[in-house]
């Protein structure tokens, strides 16, 4: 067994450092059997939380706002349900699924033009299908920069706004891209007298902008966005690994001390890696580049080996194996500076100093020509690779210390319980600021981002699932965490809308823009609390976060979690290691 783990460790090092010249970008998540008709839609991971397949009658690909207006009008005239699809479809929940099988998808794939760059005003007008990568690149050519952004550049601007995606900062207006929107154009259904569709032009003085900035796609189709940018600047990044004994004490102050700081936490290893990340003068020496290792093209063979190994460890209950592999993975990432280089080629020392556009986001597994799947993005569903769930929620800075200490107590009770998270680079903690968007963040908070193994068999429990499930429910229910709209399982949205003080204002705009609910579905109505049923009660539903079991149950080391009608059958899904406060 020890030799096996050594061999696996070598494979992991190979995986993290092997960067292909060519890669196969993920396939389009839309598949049609006849031209653009009789289609299915999924996400980039190949599976929604409830494992359902979404069918649509047709996919439309507008290339201009006028074409988009005509398409929305045609669907509205026939009262056909619509949803907006993006190029890469990275949201985990079913935001993209229309109602039934007769709805249509409107893809923003070809609404991908940079409309205007105003260097003097430091603004950029883009169509909603422009990717974050292209926005960053074009801004830099004009000597401009988007100050804060998600770390993965394979997102469209419309998609990341719709789900409230963000980077990490408590400075300025905060890390959410939607809070840098100056103007937004959205095509929505309208009355017959108005031609069944119209364009709303929303500037900062328009009362509806705060609804449209984070809309989950239920108001219409965003056609253009005007963003406020800054002059290009440089950053200095140093990763510092420390024992996590004082993490609860440090977490709030660290966010205020460093403009772009974040923390990656490895709870079972009892260490945290602080990203000390700040602006430096534009003449500071350095041309650093961030090519985050897990976002690079990865050999498909190595992905298959790692997935097979984790499947075997799961079925055998091999916690020791997972912990060994997690430590190897973590050490590899730390030693390699997570993919930072001082000159775009090699990493020599900290700090790594470079221009904002070279450090703020990455995703080179999307960039290259096709190579017959020899390499791929690690989560590409067309190869045997990573298959995971994500749980992401933000906890107010006033209570985040207590949450961290609760998780540390769980580690004390079961030291090996969170090694599985560390195989997916631990718990990423980013800072988010309160937003005036109606469905944005309600207070300054810490975003907790957890990625973990998902079985291909929906009835197979994960190793130490009870520990991870308790963390999920601690964050969302005990500490009132707000769910990330694009990265969660069903249970995270149970009662979530009650946490938004301006929810009623959002609903009023929703009724005004789409009174017949043509851009809504049963699922989005459930997410928004307009209908019951966000959780699904059936045997095995608790295994993938489709339902919530009793929070008063107790742990049993054996496995087999089931829910039915709100009651736990066999062993309990939720382990109350910690008494509720």
XYZ file of C-alpha atoms in Angstrom:
581
model
C 0.000 0.000 0.000
C 2.822 2.408 0.808
C 4.406 1.786 -2.596
C 1.023 2.399 -4.207
C 0.752 5.781 -2.510
C 4.266 6.706 -3.596
C 3.366 5.834 -7.188
C 0.216 7.894 -6.956
C 2.135 10.832 -5.523
C 4.426 10.701 -8.550
C 1.375 10.708 -10.819
C -0.005 13.737 -9.054
C 3.227 15.666 -9.444
C 3.167 14.729 -13.138
C -0.408 15.957 -13.399
C 0.310 19.302 -11.803
C 3.427 20.082 -13.807
C 2.641 18.654 -17.213
C 1.388 21.541 -19.330
C 0.510 20.669 -22.903
C 1.166 22.887 -25.866
C -2.268 21.918 -27.191
C -5.463 21.109 -25.370
C -9.008 20.226 -26.207
C -11.370 22.910 -24.911
C -14.619 21.621 -23.384
C -17.397 20.897 -25.843
C -20.448 23.098 -26.165
C -22.914 22.155 -23.391
C -25.747 22.364 -25.953
C -26.315 19.257 -28.084
C -28.899 19.151 -30.883
C -30.077 16.149 -32.870
C -31.286 18.119 -35.884
C -29.579 21.406 -36.689
C -30.533 23.795 -33.905
C -33.666 21.870 -32.916
C -34.476 19.026 -30.499
C -31.660 19.856 -28.109
C -30.369 19.180 -24.626
C -28.425 21.463 -22.302
C -26.208 20.618 -19.360
C -23.390 22.367 -17.489
C -19.663 22.094 -18.098
C -19.466 19.307 -15.520
C -21.969 17.196 -17.448
C -24.502 16.859 -14.633
C -26.962 18.989 -12.701
C -27.373 18.307 -8.956
C -30.552 16.265 -9.500
C -28.998 14.456 -12.497
C -31.852 15.490 -14.759
C -31.472 16.225 -18.473
C -32.885 19.512 -19.743
C -34.563 19.400 -23.146
C -35.437 22.313 -25.407
C -37.137 22.527 -28.766
C -34.705 24.989 -30.311
C -31.523 26.991 -29.762
C -31.223 30.525 -31.111
C -27.898 32.277 -31.743
C -28.335 36.046 -32.134
C -25.365 38.018 -33.437
C -26.748 41.501 -32.806
C -29.072 43.186 -30.339
C -31.636 43.651 -33.111
C -31.650 39.920 -33.830
C -31.976 39.246 -30.122
C -34.927 41.628 -29.904
C -36.658 39.849 -32.787
C -36.095 36.416 -31.208
C -37.470 37.449 -27.814
C -40.470 39.060 -29.503
C -41.229 35.925 -31.500
C -41.080 33.699 -28.423
C -43.117 36.148 -26.348
C -45.785 36.351 -29.053
C -46.263 32.568 -28.856
C -45.824 32.541 -25.057
C -42.834 30.225 -25.361
C -40.565 29.782 -22.360
C -36.992 31.054 -22.802
C -33.646 30.735 -21.051
C -30.237 32.267 -21.696
C -27.276 29.962 -22.343
C -23.592 30.918 -22.263
C -20.587 29.512 -24.090
C -19.211 27.397 -21.236
C -22.194 26.973 -18.857
C -20.303 26.846 -15.563
C -23.243 27.239 -13.180
C -23.938 24.059 -11.233
C -27.708 24.567 -10.574
C -30.274 24.374 -13.399
C -30.481 28.116 -14.091
C -30.276 27.451 -17.819
C -33.209 25.024 -18.085
C -36.493 26.277 -19.587
C -39.808 24.800 -18.523
C -40.717 21.457 -20.105
C -39.367 20.393 -23.494
C -40.910 23.061 -25.723
C -38.867 26.026 -24.519
C -36.064 27.720 -26.401
C -32.507 28.613 -25.476
C -31.011 31.926 -26.501
C -27.243 31.518 -26.605
C -24.969 34.536 -26.220
C -22.134 32.676 -27.939
C -22.017 35.165 -30.848
C -22.938 38.247 -28.819
C -19.233 38.439 -28.097
C -18.010 41.799 -29.378
C -16.120 44.584 -27.632
C -18.375 47.492 -28.592
C -16.364 50.467 -27.361
C -13.352 51.340 -25.223
C -13.143 54.895 -23.863
C -9.632 55.373 -22.525
C -10.260 58.864 -21.198
C -13.428 57.906 -19.317
C -11.949 54.495 -18.411
C -15.021 52.594 -19.517
C -15.662 49.613 -21.762
C -18.879 48.562 -23.491
C -19.135 44.840 -24.206
C -21.780 42.413 -25.377
C -22.884 39.929 -22.766
C -21.210 36.921 -24.396
C -17.707 38.402 -24.121
C -15.535 36.207 -21.939
C -13.679 37.516 -18.918
C -10.435 36.537 -20.654
C -11.209 38.687 -23.692
C -12.360 41.620 -21.567
C -9.137 41.570 -19.540
C -7.011 41.291 -22.677
C -8.729 44.088 -24.602
C -8.718 46.393 -21.590
C -4.972 45.884 -21.147
C -4.337 46.804 -24.786
C -5.916 50.171 -24.008
C -3.940 50.577 -20.766
C -6.975 49.722 -18.616
C -7.866 47.052 -16.093
C -10.900 45.529 -14.426
C -9.918 45.904 -10.761
C -11.555 42.762 -9.358
C -12.737 39.590 -11.049
C -13.249 35.840 -10.574
C -10.065 33.800 -10.870
C -11.345 31.602 -13.739
C -11.469 33.475 -17.020
C -13.783 31.027 -18.828
C -16.909 32.963 -17.841
C -18.994 35.332 -19.914
C -19.694 38.795 -18.560
C -23.443 38.248 -18.675
C -23.152 34.865 -16.990
C -20.873 35.967 -14.173
C -23.084 38.980 -13.487
C -26.244 36.888 -13.462
C -24.880 34.650 -10.713
C -23.042 37.365 -8.752
C -19.525 36.036 -9.397
C -16.632 37.868 -7.733
C -12.962 38.003 -6.853
C -11.598 38.881 -3.419
C -11.448 42.302 -1.774
C -13.070 44.464 0.885
C -11.660 47.607 -0.687
C -13.430 50.126 -2.926
C -16.782 48.894 -4.172
C -15.794 45.321 -3.422
C -14.958 42.251 -5.473
C -18.250 41.660 -7.341
C -18.022 42.531 -11.035
C -21.660 43.652 -11.117
C -20.846 46.551 -8.791
C -18.691 48.105 -11.534
C -21.564 48.285 -14.031
C -22.380 51.809 -15.225
C -24.999 50.906 -17.788
C -26.839 47.796 -18.843
C -29.087 47.011 -21.799
C -31.529 44.153 -21.388
C -34.039 42.723 -23.858
C -37.267 41.674 -22.196
C -40.817 40.643 -23.150
C -43.296 43.452 -23.714
C -46.909 44.090 -24.639
C -48.328 43.547 -28.154
C -48.480 47.332 -28.516
C -44.713 47.470 -27.916
C -43.961 44.697 -30.394
C -43.789 41.869 -27.794
C -40.226 42.798 -26.809
C -38.296 45.917 -25.893
C -34.824 47.053 -24.862
C -34.453 48.572 -21.395
C -31.481 50.913 -21.101
C -30.525 51.087 -17.421
C -27.999 53.604 -16.139
C -26.888 54.182 -12.547
C -29.830 56.496 -11.896
C -32.374 53.912 -13.045
C -34.118 52.219 -10.138
C -34.183 48.839 -11.942
C -30.420 48.503 -12.341
C -30.028 46.960 -8.895
C -32.382 44.170 -9.938
C -30.812 43.578 -13.351
C -27.195 43.438 -12.076
C -27.805 40.036 -10.406
C -30.920 38.566 -11.969
C -30.396 34.780 -12.354
C -31.542 35.331 -15.936
C -35.220 35.754 -15.007
C -35.676 39.334 -16.257
C -34.627 38.892 -19.882
C -31.421 38.743 -21.919
C -28.619 41.203 -21.216
C -27.321 42.482 -24.541
C -24.708 45.099 -23.546
C -22.864 46.102 -20.412
C -20.804 49.214 -19.696
C -18.128 48.667 -17.057
C -16.053 51.153 -15.101
C -12.368 50.281 -15.354
C -9.126 51.678 -13.940
C -5.755 52.496 -15.389
C -3.494 49.460 -15.640
C -1.534 48.758 -12.457
C 0.821 46.246 -10.935
C 0.379 43.800 -8.067
C 2.764 41.984 -5.763
C 1.850 38.447 -4.619
C 3.430 36.310 -1.909
C 1.940 33.089 -0.559
C 2.633 32.493 3.129
C 1.824 29.123 4.720
C 1.049 29.111 8.456
C -0.442 26.926 11.132
C -4.207 27.492 11.281
C -4.377 27.736 15.092
C -5.149 31.476 14.964
C -7.034 31.488 11.657
C -10.286 32.589 13.286
C -8.537 35.564 14.847
C -6.692 36.542 11.676
C -9.297 36.117 8.975
C -11.202 39.416 9.287
C -8.203 41.708 9.741
C -6.289 40.066 6.891
C -8.995 41.050 4.418
C -8.776 44.706 5.361
C -4.963 44.678 5.359
C -4.402 43.367 1.805
C -6.389 44.596 -1.169
C -6.484 41.324 -3.124
C -5.811 38.928 -0.264
C -7.434 35.526 0.099
C -6.827 32.420 2.205
C -6.675 28.770 1.199
C -7.363 26.531 4.182
C -6.327 22.904 4.585
C -8.160 21.956 7.808
C -6.979 18.344 8.182
C -3.375 19.479 7.709
C -4.026 22.311 10.160
C -2.509 24.925 7.923
C -3.650 27.941 5.975
C -1.990 29.679 3.055
C -2.399 33.457 3.051
C -2.142 35.302 -0.255
C -0.452 38.605 0.563
C -1.515 40.518 -2.503
C -1.338 44.306 -2.932
C -0.799 47.040 -5.495
C 2.695 48.326 -6.086
C 3.999 51.263 -8.136
C 3.680 50.831 -11.885
C 7.478 51.090 -12.219
C 8.101 48.191 -9.802
C 10.323 45.600 -11.469
C 8.614 42.399 -12.576
C 6.548 40.793 -15.324
C 4.922 37.998 -13.375
C 2.245 35.678 -14.725
C -0.377 33.575 -12.943
C -1.213 30.341 -14.759
C -3.056 28.512 -11.962
C -2.008 24.863 -12.122
C -5.468 23.236 -11.760
C -6.723 25.425 -14.649
C -4.025 24.256 -17.052
C -4.486 21.568 -19.728
C -3.955 18.205 -18.075
C -3.098 14.833 -19.656
C -6.299 12.781 -19.909
C -4.419 9.642 -18.884
C -3.287 11.269 -15.640
C -6.845 12.452 -14.974
C -8.159 8.925 -15.462
C -5.571 7.490 -13.065
C -6.427 10.013 -10.379
C -10.157 9.486 -10.739
C -9.799 5.701 -10.613
C -7.620 6.007 -7.529
C -10.108 8.209 -5.739
C -12.985 5.871 -6.677
C -11.040 2.947 -5.177
C -10.212 4.907 -2.025
C -13.854 5.891 -1.621
C -15.176 2.354 -2.020
C -12.505 0.956 0.311
C -12.909 3.689 2.937
C -9.207 4.455 2.561
C -8.973 7.709 4.513
C -5.231 7.281 5.073
C -4.661 7.113 1.334
C -6.651 10.256 0.756
C -4.737 12.117 3.447
C -1.371 11.085 2.012
C -2.379 12.139 -1.476
C -3.873 15.404 -0.232
C -0.667 16.354 1.525
C 1.368 15.571 -1.591
C -0.981 17.654 -3.727
C -0.893 20.573 -1.318
C 2.882 20.523 -0.973
C 3.240 20.436 -4.753
C 1.008 23.464 -5.188
C 2.705 25.449 -2.432
C 6.202 24.613 -3.696
C 5.234 25.624 -7.225
C 3.607 28.879 -6.024
C 0.262 27.625 -7.350
C 1.314 28.473 -10.887
C 2.896 31.891 -10.392
C 6.037 32.662 -12.386
C 8.273 35.696 -12.125
C 8.663 36.091 -15.875
C 6.008 33.886 -17.475
C 8.370 30.896 -17.546
C 9.698 29.961 -14.106
C 9.113 30.763 -10.463
C 12.270 31.823 -8.661
C 11.196 33.750 -5.573
C 8.572 35.882 -3.871
C 7.207 38.410 -4.312
C 5.881 37.863 -7.814
C 5.250 41.300 -9.312
C 3.347 41.864 -12.525
C 0.607 43.697 -14.337
C -3.000 43.210 -13.271
C -4.061 41.554 -16.534
C -1.372 38.853 -16.115
C -2.190 38.037 -12.504
C -5.921 38.397 -11.913
C -7.343 35.332 -13.695
C -6.302 32.288 -15.707
C -7.619 29.233 -17.520
C -5.222 28.068 -20.207
C -7.011 24.724 -20.635
C -9.562 26.696 -22.684
C -7.050 28.376 -24.964
C -5.480 25.864 -27.252
C -6.280 23.929 -30.402
C -7.911 20.526 -30.296
C -5.571 17.602 -29.624
C -8.028 14.671 -29.736
C -8.509 14.789 -25.962
C -4.894 13.932 -25.194
C -5.211 16.783 -22.727
C -8.276 18.518 -21.319
C -9.615 20.703 -18.549
C -9.607 18.517 -15.438
C -13.421 18.585 -15.105
C -14.206 17.990 -18.784
C -17.151 15.569 -18.705
C -16.151 13.958 -22.012
C -13.057 12.382 -20.441
C -12.661 10.366 -17.266
C -11.564 13.075 -14.889
C -12.774 15.127 -11.970
C -16.444 14.848 -11.053
C -17.346 16.974 -8.091
C -19.884 19.031 -6.223
C -19.300 22.550 -4.989
C -20.769 24.204 -1.922
C -20.199 27.948 -1.704
C -21.648 30.423 0.773
C -20.667 33.750 2.308
C -20.662 34.313 6.074
C -20.714 37.752 7.665
C -17.345 38.849 9.012
C -18.930 39.362 12.423
C -19.504 35.614 12.890
C -16.929 33.987 10.620
C -14.516 33.412 13.518
C -17.102 31.200 15.225
C -17.698 29.250 12.020
C -13.975 28.567 11.575
C -13.644 27.426 15.177
C -16.610 25.074 14.722
C -14.899 23.491 11.726
C -11.683 23.157 13.716
C -13.643 21.301 16.419
C -14.839 18.856 13.774
C -11.237 18.267 12.724
C -10.320 17.531 16.328
C -13.111 14.945 16.471
C -12.182 13.378 13.122
C -8.689 14.431 11.951
C -8.978 12.598 8.611
C -12.482 13.814 7.841
C -11.546 16.690 5.526
C -8.612 15.226 3.605
C -10.991 14.733 0.689
C -11.451 18.498 0.379
C -7.714 19.002 0.293
C -7.442 16.837 -2.814
C -9.398 19.674 -4.435
C -7.135 22.372 -2.979
C -8.877 22.812 0.351
C -11.311 25.577 1.260
C -10.850 28.794 -0.702
C -11.857 31.865 1.295
C -12.363 35.135 -0.569
C -13.581 38.504 0.644
C -16.803 40.052 -0.629
C -18.341 43.402 0.188
C -21.964 44.391 0.729
C -23.650 45.280 -2.558
C -26.604 47.416 -3.551
C -27.747 44.717 -5.980
C -31.036 43.343 -4.648
C -29.749 39.741 -4.889
C -26.133 40.651 -4.103
C -24.222 40.320 -0.843
C -26.054 41.815 2.122
C -23.005 42.548 4.301
C -19.217 42.404 4.214
C -18.459 38.718 4.305
C -16.061 35.856 3.725
C -16.939 33.575 0.834
C -16.361 29.899 1.661
C -15.764 27.780 -1.449
C -15.642 23.996 -0.967
C -15.098 21.420 -3.737
C -15.389 17.689 -3.102
C -15.710 14.269 -4.729
C -19.006 13.250 -6.319
C -19.785 9.632 -7.103
C -21.049 8.551 -10.499
C -23.535 6.425 -8.536
C -26.143 8.737 -6.942
C -26.805 6.167 -4.196
C -23.184 5.874 -3.034
C -22.250 7.918 0.062
C -18.941 9.752 0.097
C -16.221 9.011 2.604
C -16.814 11.227 5.668
C -19.837 12.740 3.978
C -21.323 13.500 7.402
C -18.461 15.878 8.262
C -18.685 17.865 5.036
C -22.478 17.947 5.251
C -22.291 19.372 8.729
C -19.965 22.138 7.555
C -22.432 22.923 4.772
C -25.345 23.193 7.184
C -23.317 25.075 9.778
C -22.463 27.731 7.211
C -25.848 28.005 5.536
C -28.233 27.518 8.457
C -26.443 28.057 11.766
C -24.468 31.094 10.557
C -26.986 32.328 8.006
C -24.661 32.106 5.026
C -25.829 33.440 1.661
C -25.569 30.856 -1.119
C -23.552 31.514 -4.242
C -26.285 31.466 -6.912
C -24.133 29.500 -9.355
C -22.241 27.042 -7.141
C -24.419 24.969 -4.813
C -26.591 21.947 -4.364
C -30.346 22.277 -3.915
C -30.464 22.460 -0.118
C -28.423 25.688 -0.042
C -31.360 27.564 -1.566
C -33.914 26.397 1.013
C -35.329 29.601 2.497
C -32.427 31.606 1.054
C -34.541 34.446 -0.338
C -35.597 35.428 3.199
C -32.007 36.558 3.802
C -32.260 39.328 1.171
C -33.755 42.531 2.529
C -34.677 43.841 -0.935
C -36.198 40.645 -2.293
C -39.610 42.271 -2.701
C -38.084 45.067 -4.794
C -36.538 42.422 -7.039
C -39.881 40.658 -7.417
C -41.575 43.908 -8.391
C -39.049 44.418 -11.187
C -39.454 40.786 -12.222
C -43.224 41.246 -12.510
C -42.747 44.464 -14.474
C -40.238 42.972 -16.930
C -41.723 39.512 -17.401
C -45.236 39.337 -15.986
C -45.930 35.996 -17.676
C -42.751 34.386 -16.367
C -41.414 33.472 -19.811
C -37.812 33.666 -18.542
C -38.666 31.782 -15.345
C -38.952 28.066 -14.680
C -40.167 25.942 -11.819
C -36.554 25.685 -10.662
C -35.829 29.420 -10.605
C -39.182 30.028 -8.894
C -38.143 27.492 -6.255
C -34.703 29.069 -5.822
C -36.396 32.436 -5.312
C -38.920 31.046 -2.851
C -41.875 31.719 -5.151
C -42.750 28.025 -5.196
C -42.132 25.152 -2.816
C -40.001 22.221 -3.849
C -36.408 23.429 -3.988
C -35.606 20.202 -2.151
C -36.583 16.825 -3.581
C -37.759 14.092 -1.233
C -36.900 10.588 -2.411
C -34.682 7.722 -1.331
C -31.072 8.825 -1.447
C -31.933 12.502 -1.866
C -29.668 13.534 0.990
C -26.590 12.088 -0.664
C -26.351 14.912 -3.181
C -27.916 17.729 -1.218
C -31.357 17.436 -2.756
C -33.098 17.419 0.617
C -32.557 18.406 4.239
C -32.840 15.823 6.980
C -33.270 16.377 10.701
C -30.616 18.602 12.215
C -31.147 16.882 15.576
C -29.854 13.489 14.522
C -26.589 11.940 15.702
C -23.642 10.336 14.006
C -23.064 6.722 13.212
C -19.780 5.692 11.581
C -21.555 3.376 9.136
C -22.874 4.773 5.870
C -26.181 4.790 3.991
C -27.973 8.097 4.178
C -31.592 8.420 3.117
C -34.395 10.929 3.569
C -38.097 10.519 3.135
C -40.766 13.058 4.026
C -38.309 15.006 6.129
C -37.354 12.011 8.262
C -34.071 10.130 8.346
C -34.020 6.476 7.439
C -31.066 4.224 8.205
C -28.184 6.412 9.439
C -28.590 10.164 9.735
C -27.208 12.399 7.038
C -26.494 15.314 9.348
C -24.173 14.606 12.223
C -24.606 17.107 15.019
C -21.094 16.844 16.377
C -21.586 20.400 17.564
C -24.530 21.598 19.585
C -26.492 24.323 17.880
C -26.005 27.737 19.443
